[in-house]
XYZ file of C-alpha atoms in Angstrom:
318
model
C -10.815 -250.773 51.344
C -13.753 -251.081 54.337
C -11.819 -249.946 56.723
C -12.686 -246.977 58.756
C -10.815 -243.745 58.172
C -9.489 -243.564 61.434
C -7.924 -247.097 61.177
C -6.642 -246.049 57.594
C -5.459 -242.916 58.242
C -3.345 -244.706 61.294
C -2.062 -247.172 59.117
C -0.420 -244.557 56.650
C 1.092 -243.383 59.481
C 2.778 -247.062 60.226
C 3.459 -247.420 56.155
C 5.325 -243.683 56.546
C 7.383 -245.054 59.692
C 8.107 -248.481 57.566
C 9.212 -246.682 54.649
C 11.771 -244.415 56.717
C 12.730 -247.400 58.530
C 13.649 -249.592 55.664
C 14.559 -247.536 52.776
C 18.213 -247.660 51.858
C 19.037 -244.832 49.166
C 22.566 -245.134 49.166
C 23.215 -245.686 45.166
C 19.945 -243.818 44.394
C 20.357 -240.867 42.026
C 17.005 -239.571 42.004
C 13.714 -239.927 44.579
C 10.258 -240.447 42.746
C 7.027 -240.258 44.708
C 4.098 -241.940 42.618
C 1.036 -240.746 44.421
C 0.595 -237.577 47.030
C 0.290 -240.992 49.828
C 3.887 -240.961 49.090
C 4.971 -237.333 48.774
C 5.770 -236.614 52.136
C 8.053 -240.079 52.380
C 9.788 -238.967 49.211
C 10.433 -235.574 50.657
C 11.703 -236.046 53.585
C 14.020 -238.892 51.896
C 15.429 -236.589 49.350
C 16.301 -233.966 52.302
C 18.140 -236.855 54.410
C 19.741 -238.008 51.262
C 20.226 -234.283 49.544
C 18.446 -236.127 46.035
C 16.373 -234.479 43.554
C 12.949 -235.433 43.933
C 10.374 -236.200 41.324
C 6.729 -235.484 41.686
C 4.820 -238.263 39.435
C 1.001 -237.115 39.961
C -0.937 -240.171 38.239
C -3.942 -238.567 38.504
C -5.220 -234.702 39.957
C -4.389 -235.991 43.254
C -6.392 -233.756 45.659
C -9.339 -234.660 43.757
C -9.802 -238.136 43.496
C -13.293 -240.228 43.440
C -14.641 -240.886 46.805
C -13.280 -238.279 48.830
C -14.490 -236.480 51.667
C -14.580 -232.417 51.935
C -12.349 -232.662 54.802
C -10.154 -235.325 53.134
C -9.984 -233.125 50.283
C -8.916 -230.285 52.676
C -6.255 -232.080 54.327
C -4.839 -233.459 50.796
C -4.946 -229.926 49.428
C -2.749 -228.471 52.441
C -0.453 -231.595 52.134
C 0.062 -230.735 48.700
C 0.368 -227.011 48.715
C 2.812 -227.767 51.513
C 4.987 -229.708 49.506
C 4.762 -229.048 46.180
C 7.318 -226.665 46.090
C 10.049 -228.744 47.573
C 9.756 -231.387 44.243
C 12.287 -230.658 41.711
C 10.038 -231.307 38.873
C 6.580 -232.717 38.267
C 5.078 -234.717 36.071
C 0.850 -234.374 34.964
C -0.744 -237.216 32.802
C -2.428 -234.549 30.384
C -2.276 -230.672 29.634
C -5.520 -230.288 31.758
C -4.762 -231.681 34.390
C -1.222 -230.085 33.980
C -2.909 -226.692 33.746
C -4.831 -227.349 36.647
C -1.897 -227.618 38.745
C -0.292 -224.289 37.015
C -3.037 -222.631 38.221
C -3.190 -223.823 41.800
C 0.699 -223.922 42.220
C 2.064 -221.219 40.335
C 6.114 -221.021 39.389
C 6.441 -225.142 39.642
C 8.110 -227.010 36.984
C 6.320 -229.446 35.593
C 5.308 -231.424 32.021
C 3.284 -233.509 30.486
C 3.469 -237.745 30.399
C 0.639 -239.052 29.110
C 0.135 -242.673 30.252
C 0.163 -244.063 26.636
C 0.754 -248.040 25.962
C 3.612 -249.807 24.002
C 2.195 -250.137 20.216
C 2.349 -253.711 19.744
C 4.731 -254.783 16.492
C 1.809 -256.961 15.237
C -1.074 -257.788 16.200
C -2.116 -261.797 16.483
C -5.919 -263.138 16.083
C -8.294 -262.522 18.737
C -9.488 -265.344 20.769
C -12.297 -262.944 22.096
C -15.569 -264.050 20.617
C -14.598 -268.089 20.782
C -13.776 -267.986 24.653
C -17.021 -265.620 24.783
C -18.897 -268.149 22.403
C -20.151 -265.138 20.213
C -21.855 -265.124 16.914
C -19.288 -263.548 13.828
C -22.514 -261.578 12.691
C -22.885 -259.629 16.142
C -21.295 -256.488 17.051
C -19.545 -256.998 20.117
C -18.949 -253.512 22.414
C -15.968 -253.922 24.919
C -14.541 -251.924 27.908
C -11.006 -252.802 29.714
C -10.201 -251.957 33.254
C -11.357 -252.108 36.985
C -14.709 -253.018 37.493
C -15.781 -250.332 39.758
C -17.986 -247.815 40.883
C -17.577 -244.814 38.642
C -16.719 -246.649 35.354
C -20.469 -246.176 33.587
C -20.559 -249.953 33.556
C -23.821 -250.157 36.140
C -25.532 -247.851 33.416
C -23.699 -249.984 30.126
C -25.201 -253.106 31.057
C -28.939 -251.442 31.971
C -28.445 -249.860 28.415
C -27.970 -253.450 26.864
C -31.010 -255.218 28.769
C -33.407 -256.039 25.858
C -31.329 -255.678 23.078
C -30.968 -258.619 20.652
C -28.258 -260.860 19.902
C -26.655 -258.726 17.685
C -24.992 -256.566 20.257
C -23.075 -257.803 22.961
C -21.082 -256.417 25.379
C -17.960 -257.764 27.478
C -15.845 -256.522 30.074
C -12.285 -257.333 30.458
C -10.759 -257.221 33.927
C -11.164 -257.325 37.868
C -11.935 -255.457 40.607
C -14.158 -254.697 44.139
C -17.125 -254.164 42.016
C -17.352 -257.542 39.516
C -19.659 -259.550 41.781
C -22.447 -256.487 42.173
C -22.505 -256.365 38.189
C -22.404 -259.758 37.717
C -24.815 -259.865 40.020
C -27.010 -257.758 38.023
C -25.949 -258.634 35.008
C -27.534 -262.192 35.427
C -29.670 -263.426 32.672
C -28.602 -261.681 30.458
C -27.332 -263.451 27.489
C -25.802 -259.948 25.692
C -23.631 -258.893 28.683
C -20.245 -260.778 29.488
C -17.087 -260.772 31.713
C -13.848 -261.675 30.821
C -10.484 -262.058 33.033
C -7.756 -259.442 32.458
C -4.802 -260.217 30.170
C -1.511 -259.294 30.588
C -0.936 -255.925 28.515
C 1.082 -257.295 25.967
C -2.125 -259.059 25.104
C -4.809 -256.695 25.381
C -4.685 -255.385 22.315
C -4.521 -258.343 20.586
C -7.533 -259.431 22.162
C -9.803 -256.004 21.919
C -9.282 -256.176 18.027
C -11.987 -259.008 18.525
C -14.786 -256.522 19.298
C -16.277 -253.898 17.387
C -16.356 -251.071 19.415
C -15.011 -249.819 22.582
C -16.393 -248.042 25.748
C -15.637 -245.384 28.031
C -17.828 -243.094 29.872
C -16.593 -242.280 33.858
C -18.655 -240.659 35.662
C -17.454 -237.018 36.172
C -18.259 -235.744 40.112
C -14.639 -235.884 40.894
C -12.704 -233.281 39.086
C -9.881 -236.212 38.669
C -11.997 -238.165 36.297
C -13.253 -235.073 34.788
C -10.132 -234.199 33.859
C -8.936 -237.890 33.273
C -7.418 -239.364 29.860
C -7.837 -243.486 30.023
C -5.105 -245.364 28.050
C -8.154 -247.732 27.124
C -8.772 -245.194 24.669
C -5.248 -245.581 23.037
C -5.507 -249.447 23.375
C -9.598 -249.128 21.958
C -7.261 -247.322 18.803
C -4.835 -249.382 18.667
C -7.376 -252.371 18.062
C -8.623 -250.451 15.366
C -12.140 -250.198 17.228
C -14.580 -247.561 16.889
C -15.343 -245.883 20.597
C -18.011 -244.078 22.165
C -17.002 -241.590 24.714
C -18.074 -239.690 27.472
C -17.665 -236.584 29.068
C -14.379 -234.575 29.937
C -12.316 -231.889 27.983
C -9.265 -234.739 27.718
C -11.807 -237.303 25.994
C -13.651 -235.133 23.767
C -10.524 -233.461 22.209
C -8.968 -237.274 21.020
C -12.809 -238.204 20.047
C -13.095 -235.369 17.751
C -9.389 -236.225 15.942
C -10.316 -239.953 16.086
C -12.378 -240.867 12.907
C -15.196 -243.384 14.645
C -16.231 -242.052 17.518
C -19.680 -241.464 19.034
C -20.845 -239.454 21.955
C -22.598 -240.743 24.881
C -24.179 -239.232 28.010
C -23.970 -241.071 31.346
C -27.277 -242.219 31.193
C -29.043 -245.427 30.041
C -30.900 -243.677 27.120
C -28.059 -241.996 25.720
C -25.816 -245.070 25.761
C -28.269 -247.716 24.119
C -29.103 -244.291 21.800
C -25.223 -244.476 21.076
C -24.816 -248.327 20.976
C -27.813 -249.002 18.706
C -26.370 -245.615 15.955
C -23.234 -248.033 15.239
C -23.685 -250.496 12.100
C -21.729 -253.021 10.732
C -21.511 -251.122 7.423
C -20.539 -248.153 9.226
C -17.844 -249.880 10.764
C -16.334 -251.525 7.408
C -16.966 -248.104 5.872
C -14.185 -246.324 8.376
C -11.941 -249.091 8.863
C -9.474 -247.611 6.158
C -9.443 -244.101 8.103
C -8.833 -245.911 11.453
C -6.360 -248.075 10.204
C -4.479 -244.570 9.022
C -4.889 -243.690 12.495
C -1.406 -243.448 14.669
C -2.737 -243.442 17.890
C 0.111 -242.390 20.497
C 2.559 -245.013 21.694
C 4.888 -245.147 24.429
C 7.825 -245.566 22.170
C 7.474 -241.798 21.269
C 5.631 -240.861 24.614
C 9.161 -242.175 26.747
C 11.084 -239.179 25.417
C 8.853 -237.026 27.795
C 9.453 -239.136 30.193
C 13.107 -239.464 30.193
C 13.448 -235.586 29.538
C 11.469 -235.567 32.494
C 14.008 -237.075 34.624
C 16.388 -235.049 32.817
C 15.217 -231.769 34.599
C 14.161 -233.218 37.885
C 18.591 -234.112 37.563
C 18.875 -230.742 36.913
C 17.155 -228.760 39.175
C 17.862 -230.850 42.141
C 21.648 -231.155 41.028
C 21.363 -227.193 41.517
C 19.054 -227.196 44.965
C 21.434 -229.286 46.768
C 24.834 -227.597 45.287
């Protein structure tokens, strides 16, 4: 990250050669790329090696934030290029799945949605004594990368001059902490805290009230997206205000606390000031009725999945 495209684009080149170099797939039984960076390493493997190869798109690759036009272009051809030679192909969510359907018609390809482990039980939050909160306040928490793109530049404008009855926290790390840090300063409503492992998280979200997430949507990839912060957010037993996207409306409208927000300062502190505390103890039957998905039912996809990739690259190569 900072480098120039040129010198990035020559070191993928060097991390291709490196992977050809030193990858050793003799007791390998199946080749799985994990990004379109990787695709044409995982192809060209699985020809040498006559393996079926797995296409696992974590996102709508050719469409990612912060991409050029041309980069776009070139990622698009890569793609279309070899798409075709993937035994299978797994998309995080149906839209992103139809997408793909539509751009690439004939593959074969499901649905894994990137779902977390339900906890067994869930301990006591720790949340608002490391934070030093008040028990009275409502406390409004997003997890993840602290980046451009997440809504959290607008969050924190929409929480300058409120009272200390709302608060909100972010929980994790990235390129972009010191900027809202930096701007968050002074105020006494707006907090960070370090990431936890994921067998924690949850544990530590059911300390807040409600949970965040509102992406900004330029990039047809976060459009399109489905965070597993919103599964966690459930899993907490939070209520959630959402943002924008056909995958986030559709589990906002079966979730039963959920508010909408656009991604703009007046429409989140409009959103974050709606929320009560008898509101909240009013639903907290329905959400605790709530199965959100887990990935102990979600890994069947996953392993059927690999299943067919077997399969059809069992037949390709016979």
């Amino acid at each position: 990250p900072g480098s120039s495209r040129i010198l990035r684009a020559f070191s993928l080149l060097r991390w291709f050669s490196a992977c050809l170099r030193e990858s050793r797939v003799d007791d390998a039984t199946l080749i799985i790329a994990h990004s379109l960076a990787a695709l044409p390493v995982a192809v060209w493997l699985a020809r040498r090696s006559r393996l079926p190869l797995l296409y696992d798109a974590h996102e709508l690759e050719t469409e990612r934030a912060g991409w050029s036009k041309p980069i776009r272009k070139i990622a698009k051809a890569v793609e279309a290029s070899l798409i075709r030679r993937c035994d299978h192909v797994i998309l995080v969510n149906d839209s992103i799945r139809d997408w793909y359907l539509d751009a690439y018609p004939g593959i074969d390809a499901s649905v894994v949605r990137n779902v977390p482990v339900a906890p067994s039980r869930i301990g006591t939050s720790t949340l608002r004594e490391t934070l030093g909160l008040p028990p009275e306040a409502l406390v409004y928490v997003y997890c993840g990368a602290l980046g451009a793109d997440r809504g959290l530049s607008e969050l924190i404008e929409a929480f300058r001059g409120l009272g200390q009855d709302r608060h909100f926290v972010m929980i994790g790390y990235g390129h972009g902490k010191d900027a809202l840090a930096k701007q968050a300063h002074g105020l006494k409503n707006v907090h960070f805290h370090d990431a936890v492992p994921q067998s924690e998280l949850v544990t530590l979200l059911s300390g807040a009230d409600v949970g965040v997430v509102v992406l900004r949507t330029d990039a047809l990839s976060y459009e399109y997206a489905m965070p597993n912060k919103l599964f966690e957010y459930a899993a907490a037993g939070l209520g959630i205000i959402t943002g924008e996207g056909p995958e986030i409306k559709r589990f906002a409208n079966e979730y039963p606390a959920s508010k909408h927000a656009k991604l703009d300062i007046d429409s989140l502190r409009e959103a974050v000031t709606a929320w009560t505390r008898d509101e909240l103890d009013r639903l907290k039957p329905s959400i605790a009725a709530y199965t959100p998905p887990s990935w102990q039912v979600e890994q069947h996809r996953l392993l059927a999945a690999f299943d067919r990739a077997l399969e059809n690259g069992r037949r390709r190569w016979a």
